[in-house]
Amino acid sequence: MASNCIFCRIAEKEVQARIIRENADLMAFYDLNPQAPTHVIIIPKKHIVCLAKAQAEDIELLGKLQYAAKEIAHELGIGEAFRLVLNNGHKAGQTVDHIHYHILGGRRLMWPPG
Ligand code: AMP
Ligand code: ZN
């Protein structure tokens, strides 16, 4: 837990979020500023700054996040077409320094991204 981290504070329920799923390892909640009709953030409860800082001991946790993402996409009705995004580093668009996936869907998603 990093006390100055907004996603840790959501995981600790100190900051409210529209939570979709929670278990011992992870939490999923709706993005505050959605970029698609369905836009969910999925985080590990463990404070990992970014994928580049993940350790081998985090491999199972990262797999759980990805598997939860596909289950959540299915549950929210976008299981056939969705995008899973992980921005690593500020120059790649990362604004919250707690590793997270975006699940985006519900509209046509173009490629390449900007
Ligand atoms: P990134 O730019 O990849 O670091 O993504 C951070 C995402 O977190 C952005 O899409 C924000 O809209 C979202 N976000 C930031 N604060 C909150 C919050 N308190 N509740 C829900 N989503 C948030
Ligand atoms: Zn954190």
Coordinates of N, CA, C and O and ligand atoms in Angstrom, one line a residue:
M1 N 0.9 -1.2 0.0 CA 0.0 0.0 0.0 C 0.9 1.2 0.0 O 1.7 1.4 0.9
A2 N 0.7 2.1 -1.0 CA 1.4 3.4 -1.0 C 0.3 4.4 -0.7 O -0.6 4.6 -1.5
S3 N 0.5 5.2 0.3 CA -0.6 6.1 0.8 C -0.9 7.2 -0.1 O -2.0 7.7 -0.1
N4 N 0.1 7.5 -1.0 CA -0.2 8.6 -1.9 C -0.6 8.1 -3.3 O -0.6 8.9 -4.3
C5 N -1.0 6.8 -3.4 CA -1.4 6.2 -4.6 C -2.9 6.1 -4.7 O -3.5 5.4 -3.8
I6 N -3.5 6.7 -5.7 CA -5.0 6.7 -5.8 C -5.5 5.3 -5.9 O -6.6 5.0 -5.4
F7 N -4.8 4.4 -6.7 CA -5.4 3.1 -6.8 C -5.2 2.2 -5.6 O -6.1 1.4 -5.3
C8 N -4.1 2.4 -4.8 CA -4.0 1.8 -3.5 C -5.2 2.3 -2.6 O -5.8 1.5 -1.9
R9 N -5.5 3.5 -2.7 CA -6.5 4.1 -1.8 C -7.9 3.5 -2.2 O -8.8 3.3 -1.4
I10 N -8.1 3.3 -3.5 CA -9.3 2.6 -4.0 C -9.3 1.2 -3.4 O -10.4 0.7 -2.9
A11 N -8.2 0.5 -3.5 CA -8.1 -0.9 -3.0 C -8.4 -1.0 -1.5 O -9.0 -1.9 -1.1
E12 N -8.0 0.1 -0.8 CA -8.3 0.1 0.6 C -9.6 0.7 1.0 O -10.0 0.8 2.2
K13 N -10.4 1.1 0.0 CA -11.8 1.7 0.1 C -11.7 3.0 0.8 O -12.7 3.5 1.4
E14 N -10.6 3.7 0.7 CA -10.5 5.0 1.3 C -11.0 6.0 0.3 O -11.4 7.2 0.6
V15 N -11.0 5.6 -1.0 CA -11.5 6.4 -2.1 C -12.6 5.6 -2.8 O -12.4 4.4 -3.1
Q16 N -13.7 6.2 -3.0 CA -14.8 5.4 -3.7 C -14.6 5.2 -5.1 O -14.0 6.0 -5.8
A17 N -15.1 4.0 -5.6 CA -15.1 3.7 -7.0 C -16.3 2.8 -7.3 O -16.8 2.2 -6.3
R18 N -16.6 2.7 -8.5 CA -17.7 1.8 -8.9 C -17.1 0.4 -9.2 O -16.7 0.1 -10.3
I19 N -17.1 -0.3 -8.1 CA -16.4 -1.6 -8.1 C -17.2 -2.7 -8.9 O -18.4 -2.8 -8.6
I20 N -16.5 -3.4 -9.7 CA -17.2 -4.5 -10.5 C -16.8 -5.9 -9.9 O -17.6 -6.8 -9.8
R21 N -15.6 -6.0 -9.5 CA -15.1 -7.3 -8.9 C -14.0 -7.0 -7.9 O -13.2 -6.1 -8.1
E22 N -14.0 -7.8 -6.9 CA -12.9 -7.7 -5.9 C -12.6 -9.1 -5.3 O -13.6 -9.8 -5.0
N23 N -11.4 -9.4 -5.2 CA -11.0 -10.6 -4.4 C -9.7 -10.3 -3.7 O -9.3 -9.1 -3.7
A24 N -9.1 -11.3 -3.2 CA -7.8 -11.1 -2.4 C -6.7 -10.5 -3.2 O -5.9 -9.7 -2.6
D25 N -6.7 -10.7 -4.5 CA -5.6 -10.3 -5.3 C -5.8 -9.0 -6.1 O -4.9 -8.3 -6.4
L26 N -7.1 -8.7 -6.5 CA -7.3 -7.7 -7.5 C -8.6 -7.0 -7.2 O -9.5 -7.4 -6.5
M27 N -8.7 -5.9 -8.0 CA -10.0 -5.1 -8.0 C -10.2 -4.6 -9.4 O -9.2 -4.2 -10.0
A28 N -11.5 -4.6 -9.8 CA -11.8 -4.0 -11.1 C -12.9 -3.0 -10.8 O -13.9 -3.2 -10.0
F29 N -12.8 -1.8 -11.5 CA -13.8 -0.7 -11.3 C -13.9 0.1 -12.5 O -13.0 0.1 -13.4
Y30 N -15.0 0.8 -12.7 CA -15.2 1.7 -13.9 C -14.3 2.9 -13.9 O -14.1 3.5 -12.8
D31 N -13.7 3.1 -15.0 CA -12.9 4.3 -15.2 C -13.7 5.6 -15.0 O -14.8 5.7 -15.5
L32 N -13.1 6.5 -14.3 CA -13.8 7.8 -14.0 C -14.0 8.7 -15.3 O -14.9 9.5 -15.3
N33 N -13.1 8.4 -16.2 CA -13.1 9.3 -17.5 C -13.2 8.3 -18.7 O -12.2 8.2 -19.4
P34 N -14.3 7.7 -18.9 CA -14.3 6.6 -19.9 C -14.0 7.0 -21.3 O -14.5 8.0 -21.8
Q35 N -13.2 6.2 -22.0 CA -12.8 6.4 -23.4 C -13.6 5.5 -24.3 O -13.3 5.5 -25.5
A36 N -14.5 4.8 -23.8 CA -15.4 3.9 -24.6 C -16.6 3.6 -23.8 O -16.7 3.8 -22.6
P37 N -17.7 3.1 -24.5 CA -18.9 2.9 -23.7 C -18.7 1.9 -22.5 O -19.3 2.1 -21.4
T38 N -17.8 1.0 -22.6 CA -17.4 0.2 -21.5 C -15.9 0.4 -21.3 O -15.1 0.2 -22.2
H39 N -15.5 0.9 -20.1 CA -14.1 1.2 -19.8 C -13.9 0.9 -18.3 O -14.3 1.6 -17.4
V40 N -13.2 -0.2 -18.1 CA -12.9 -0.7 -16.8 C -11.4 -0.7 -16.5 O -10.6 -1.0 -17.4
I41 N -11.1 -0.4 -15.3 CA -9.7 -0.5 -14.8 C -9.6 -1.7 -13.9 O -10.4 -2.0 -13.1
I42 N -8.5 -2.5 -14.2 CA -8.3 -3.7 -13.3 C -6.9 -3.6 -12.7 O -5.9 -3.3 -13.5
I43 N -6.8 -3.7 -11.4 CA -5.5 -3.5 -10.7 C -5.2 -4.7 -9.8 O -6.2 -5.3 -9.3
P44 N -4.0 -4.9 -9.5 CA -3.6 -5.8 -8.4 C -3.7 -5.0 -7.1 O -3.5 -3.8 -7.2
K45 N -4.1 -5.6 -6.0 CA -4.1 -4.9 -4.8 C -2.6 -4.5 -4.4 O -2.4 -3.5 -3.7
K46 N -1.7 -5.4 -4.8 CA -0.3 -5.1 -4.5 C 0.2 -3.9 -5.3 O -0.1 -3.8 -6.5
H47 N 0.9 -3.0 -4.7 CA 1.4 -1.8 -5.4 C 2.6 -2.1 -6.2 O 3.7 -2.3 -5.7
I48 N 2.4 -2.3 -7.5 CA 3.5 -2.4 -8.4 C 3.4 -1.2 -9.3 O 2.3 -0.9 -9.8
V49 N 4.5 -0.5 -9.5 CA 4.5 0.8 -10.2 C 4.1 0.7 -11.6 O 3.2 1.4 -12.2
C50 N 4.7 -0.3 -12.3 CA 4.4 -0.4 -13.8 C 4.9 -1.8 -14.2 O 5.6 -2.5 -13.4
L51 N 4.6 -2.2 -15.4 CA 5.0 -3.6 -15.8 C 6.5 -3.7 -15.8 O 7.0 -4.8 -15.4
A52 N 7.2 -2.6 -16.2 CA 8.6 -2.7 -16.2 C 9.3 -3.0 -14.8 O 10.4 -3.4 -14.7
K53 N 8.5 -2.7 -13.8 CA 9.0 -2.9 -12.4 C 8.5 -4.2 -11.8 O 8.8 -4.5 -10.7
A54 N 7.7 -4.9 -12.6 CA 7.2 -6.2 -12.0 C 8.4 -7.2 -11.9 O 9.4 -7.1 -12.6
Q55 N 8.2 -8.1 -11.0 CA 9.2 -9.1 -10.7 C 8.7 -10.5 -11.1 O 7.5 -10.7 -11.2
A56 N 9.6 -11.4 -11.1 CA 9.2 -12.8 -11.5 C 8.2 -13.3 -10.5 O 7.3 -14.1 -10.9
E57 N 8.3 -12.9 -9.2 CA 7.3 -13.3 -8.2 C 5.9 -12.8 -8.5 O 4.9 -13.3 -7.9
D58 N 5.7 -11.9 -9.4 CA 4.4 -11.3 -9.8 C 3.8 -12.0 -11.0 O 2.7 -11.6 -11.4
I59 N 4.5 -13.0 -11.6 CA 4.0 -13.6 -12.8 C 2.5 -14.2 -12.6 O 1.7 -14.0 -13.4
E60 N 2.3 -14.9 -11.5 CA 1.0 -15.5 -11.3 C -0.1 -14.4 -11.2 O -1.2 -14.5 -11.7
L61 N 0.3 -13.4 -10.4 CA -0.6 -12.3 -10.2 C -1.0 -11.6 -11.6 O -2.2 -11.3 -11.8
L62 N 0.0 -11.4 -12.4 CA -0.3 -10.8 -13.7 C -1.2 -11.7 -14.6 O -2.1 -11.2 -15.3
G63 N -1.0 -13.0 -14.5 CA -1.9 -13.9 -15.2 C -3.3 -13.8 -14.6 O -4.3 -13.9 -15.4
K64 N -3.4 -13.7 -13.3 CA -4.8 -13.6 -12.7 C -5.5 -12.3 -13.2 O -6.7 -12.3 -13.5
L65 N -4.7 -11.2 -13.3 CA -5.3 -10.0 -13.8 C -5.9 -10.2 -15.2 O -7.0 -9.7 -15.6
Q66 N -5.0 -10.8 -16.1 CA -5.4 -10.9 -17.5 C -6.6 -11.9 -17.6 O -7.5 -11.6 -18.4
Y67 N -6.6 -12.9 -16.8 CA -7.8 -13.9 -16.9 C -9.0 -13.2 -16.4 O -10.1 -13.4 -16.9
A68 N -8.9 -12.4 -15.3 CA -10.1 -11.7 -14.8 C -10.6 -10.7 -15.8 O -11.8 -10.5 -16.0
A69 N -9.7 -10.1 -16.6 CA -10.1 -9.1 -17.6 C -11.0 -9.8 -18.6 O -12.0 -9.3 -19.0
K70 N -10.6 -11.0 -19.1 CA -11.5 -11.7 -20.1 C -12.8 -12.1 -19.5 O -13.9 -12.0 -20.1
E71 N -12.8 -12.5 -18.2 CA -14.1 -12.8 -17.6 C -15.0 -11.6 -17.4 O -16.2 -11.7 -17.7
I72 N -14.4 -10.5 -17.0 CA -15.2 -9.3 -16.8 C -15.7 -8.8 -18.2 O -16.9 -8.4 -18.3
A73 N -14.9 -8.9 -19.2 CA -15.3 -8.5 -20.6 C -16.6 -9.3 -21.0 O -17.6 -8.8 -21.5
H74 N -16.5 -10.6 -20.7 CA -17.6 -11.4 -21.0 C -18.9 -11.0 -20.2 O -20.0 -10.9 -20.7
E75 N -18.7 -10.8 -18.9 CA -19.8 -10.5 -18.0 C -20.4 -9.1 -18.4 O -21.6 -9.0 -18.2
L76 N -19.6 -8.2 -18.9 CA -20.2 -6.9 -19.3 C -20.7 -6.9 -20.8 O -21.0 -5.8 -21.3
G77 N -20.6 -8.1 -21.4 CA -21.2 -8.2 -22.8 C -20.3 -7.7 -23.9 O -20.8 -7.5 -25.0
I78 N -19.0 -7.6 -23.6 CA -18.1 -7.2 -24.7 C -17.0 -8.3 -24.9 O -16.0 -8.0 -25.5
G79 N -17.4 -9.5 -24.6 CA -16.4 -10.6 -24.6 C -15.9 -10.9 -26.0 O -14.8 -11.4 -26.2
E80 N -16.7 -10.5 -27.0 CA -16.3 -10.9 -28.4 C -15.3 -9.9 -29.0 O -14.6 -10.2 -29.9
A81 N -15.4 -8.7 -28.5 CA -14.5 -7.6 -29.1 C -14.2 -6.6 -28.0 O -15.0 -5.8 -27.6
F82 N -13.0 -6.7 -27.5 CA -12.5 -5.7 -26.5 C -11.0 -5.5 -26.6 O -10.4 -6.2 -27.3
R83 N -10.5 -4.4 -26.0 CA -9.1 -4.2 -26.0 C -8.6 -4.1 -24.6 O -9.2 -3.4 -23.8
L84 N -7.5 -4.8 -24.4 CA -6.8 -4.7 -23.1 C -5.6 -3.9 -23.2 O -4.7 -4.2 -24.1
V85 N -5.5 -2.8 -22.5 CA -4.4 -1.8 -22.7 C -3.6 -1.7 -21.4 O -4.2 -1.6 -20.3
L86 N -2.3 -1.7 -21.5 CA -1.4 -1.4 -20.3 C -0.5 -0.3 -20.8 O 0.4 -0.6 -21.7
N87 N -0.6 0.9 -20.2 CA 0.4 1.9 -20.5 C 1.5 1.8 -19.6 O 1.3 1.9 -18.4
N88 N 2.7 1.7 -20.1 CA 3.9 1.5 -19.2 C 4.8 2.8 -19.4 O 5.4 2.9 -20.5
G89 N 4.8 3.6 -18.4 CA 5.7 4.8 -18.4 C 4.9 6.0 -18.9 O 4.0 6.0 -19.7
H90 N 5.3 7.2 -18.4 CA 4.6 8.4 -18.6 C 4.6 8.8 -20.1 O 3.6 9.2 -20.6
K91 N 5.7 8.5 -20.8 CA 5.7 8.8 -22.3 C 4.8 7.9 -23.1 O 4.5 8.1 -24.2
A92 N 4.3 6.8 -22.5 CA 3.4 5.9 -23.1 C 2.0 6.1 -22.6 O 1.1 5.3 -22.9
G93 N 1.8 7.2 -21.8 CA 0.4 7.6 -21.4 C 0.1 7.1 -20.0 O -1.1 7.3 -19.6
Q94 N 1.0 6.6 -19.3 CA 0.7 6.1 -17.9 C 0.6 7.4 -17.0 O 1.6 8.1 -16.9
T95 N -0.5 7.6 -16.4 CA -0.7 8.7 -15.5 C -0.8 8.3 -14.0 O -0.7 9.1 -13.1
V96 N -1.2 7.0 -13.8 CA -1.3 6.5 -12.4 C -0.2 5.5 -12.2 O -0.2 4.4 -13.0
D97 N 0.7 5.7 -11.3 CA 1.9 4.8 -11.1 C 1.6 3.6 -10.2 O 2.2 3.4 -9.2
H98 N 0.5 2.9 -10.6 CA 0.2 1.6 -10.0 C -0.3 0.8 -11.2 O -1.3 1.2 -11.9
I99 N 0.3 -0.3 -11.5 CA 0.1 -1.1 -12.7 C -1.4 -1.4 -12.8 O -2.1 -1.7 -11.8
H100 N -1.9 -1.2 -14.0 CA -3.3 -1.5 -14.3 C -3.5 -1.8 -15.8 O -2.8 -1.3 -16.6
Y101 N -4.6 -2.6 -16.0 CA -5.0 -2.8 -17.4 C -6.3 -1.9 -17.5 O -7.1 -1.8 -16.6
H102 N -6.5 -1.4 -18.8 CA -7.8 -0.9 -19.2 C -8.5 -2.0 -20.0 O -7.8 -2.6 -20.9
I103 N -9.7 -2.2 -19.7 CA -10.6 -3.0 -20.6 C -11.5 -2.0 -21.3 O -12.3 -1.3 -20.7
L104 N -11.4 -2.0 -22.6 CA -12.2 -1.1 -23.4 C -13.1 -1.8 -24.4 O -12.6 -2.8 -25.1
G105 N -14.3 -1.4 -24.6 CA -15.2 -2.0 -25.5 C -16.5 -1.3 -25.7 O -16.7 -0.3 -25.0
G106 N -17.3 -1.9 -26.5 CA -18.6 -1.3 -26.7 C -18.7 -0.3 -27.9 O -19.7 0.3 -28.2
R107 N -17.6 -0.1 -28.6 CA -17.5 0.6 -29.8 C -16.4 0.1 -30.7 O -15.6 -0.7 -30.3
R108 N -16.4 0.5 -32.0 CA -15.3 0.0 -32.9 C -14.0 0.6 -32.4 O -13.9 1.8 -32.1
L109 N -13.0 -0.2 -32.3 CA -11.7 0.3 -31.8 C -10.7 0.3 -32.9 O -10.5 -0.7 -33.6
M110 N -10.1 1.4 -33.2 CA -9.3 1.6 -34.3 C -7.8 1.1 -34.0 O -7.4 1.1 -32.8
W111 N -7.1 0.9 -35.0 CA -5.7 0.5 -34.9 C -4.9 1.1 -36.0 O -5.4 1.1 -37.2
P112 N -3.7 1.7 -35.9 CA -3.0 1.7 -34.6 C -3.5 2.8 -33.7 O -4.2 3.8 -34.1
P113 N -3.3 2.6 -32.4 CA -3.7 3.7 -31.4 C -2.7 4.9 -31.5 O -1.7 4.8 -32.2
G114 N -3.1 6.0 -31.0 CA -2.3 7.2 -31.1 C -1.0 7.2 -30.3 O -0.8 6.3 -29.4
Ligands
AMP1 P1 -3.3 5.5 -17.4 O1 -3.3 6.9 -18.1 O2 -3.0 4.4 -18.2 O3 -2.3 5.6 -16.2 O4 -4.7 5.3 -16.8 C1 -5.2 5.9 -15.6 C2 -6.7 5.8 -15.7 O5 -7.2 5.9 -14.4 C3 -7.3 6.9 -16.5 O6 -8.1 6.4 -17.5 C4 -8.2 7.7 -15.5 O7 -9.4 8.2 -16.0 C5 -8.4 6.6 -14.4 N1 -8.6 7.1 -13.1 C6 -7.9 8.0 -12.4 N2 -8.3 8.2 -11.2 C7 -9.5 7.4 -11.1 C8 -10.4 7.1 -10.0 N3 -10.3 7.8 -8.8 N4 -11.4 6.3 -10.3 C9 -11.5 5.6 -11.5 N5 -10.6 5.8 -12.5 C10 -9.6 6.7 -12.3
ZN2 ZN -0.7 1.8 -5.5

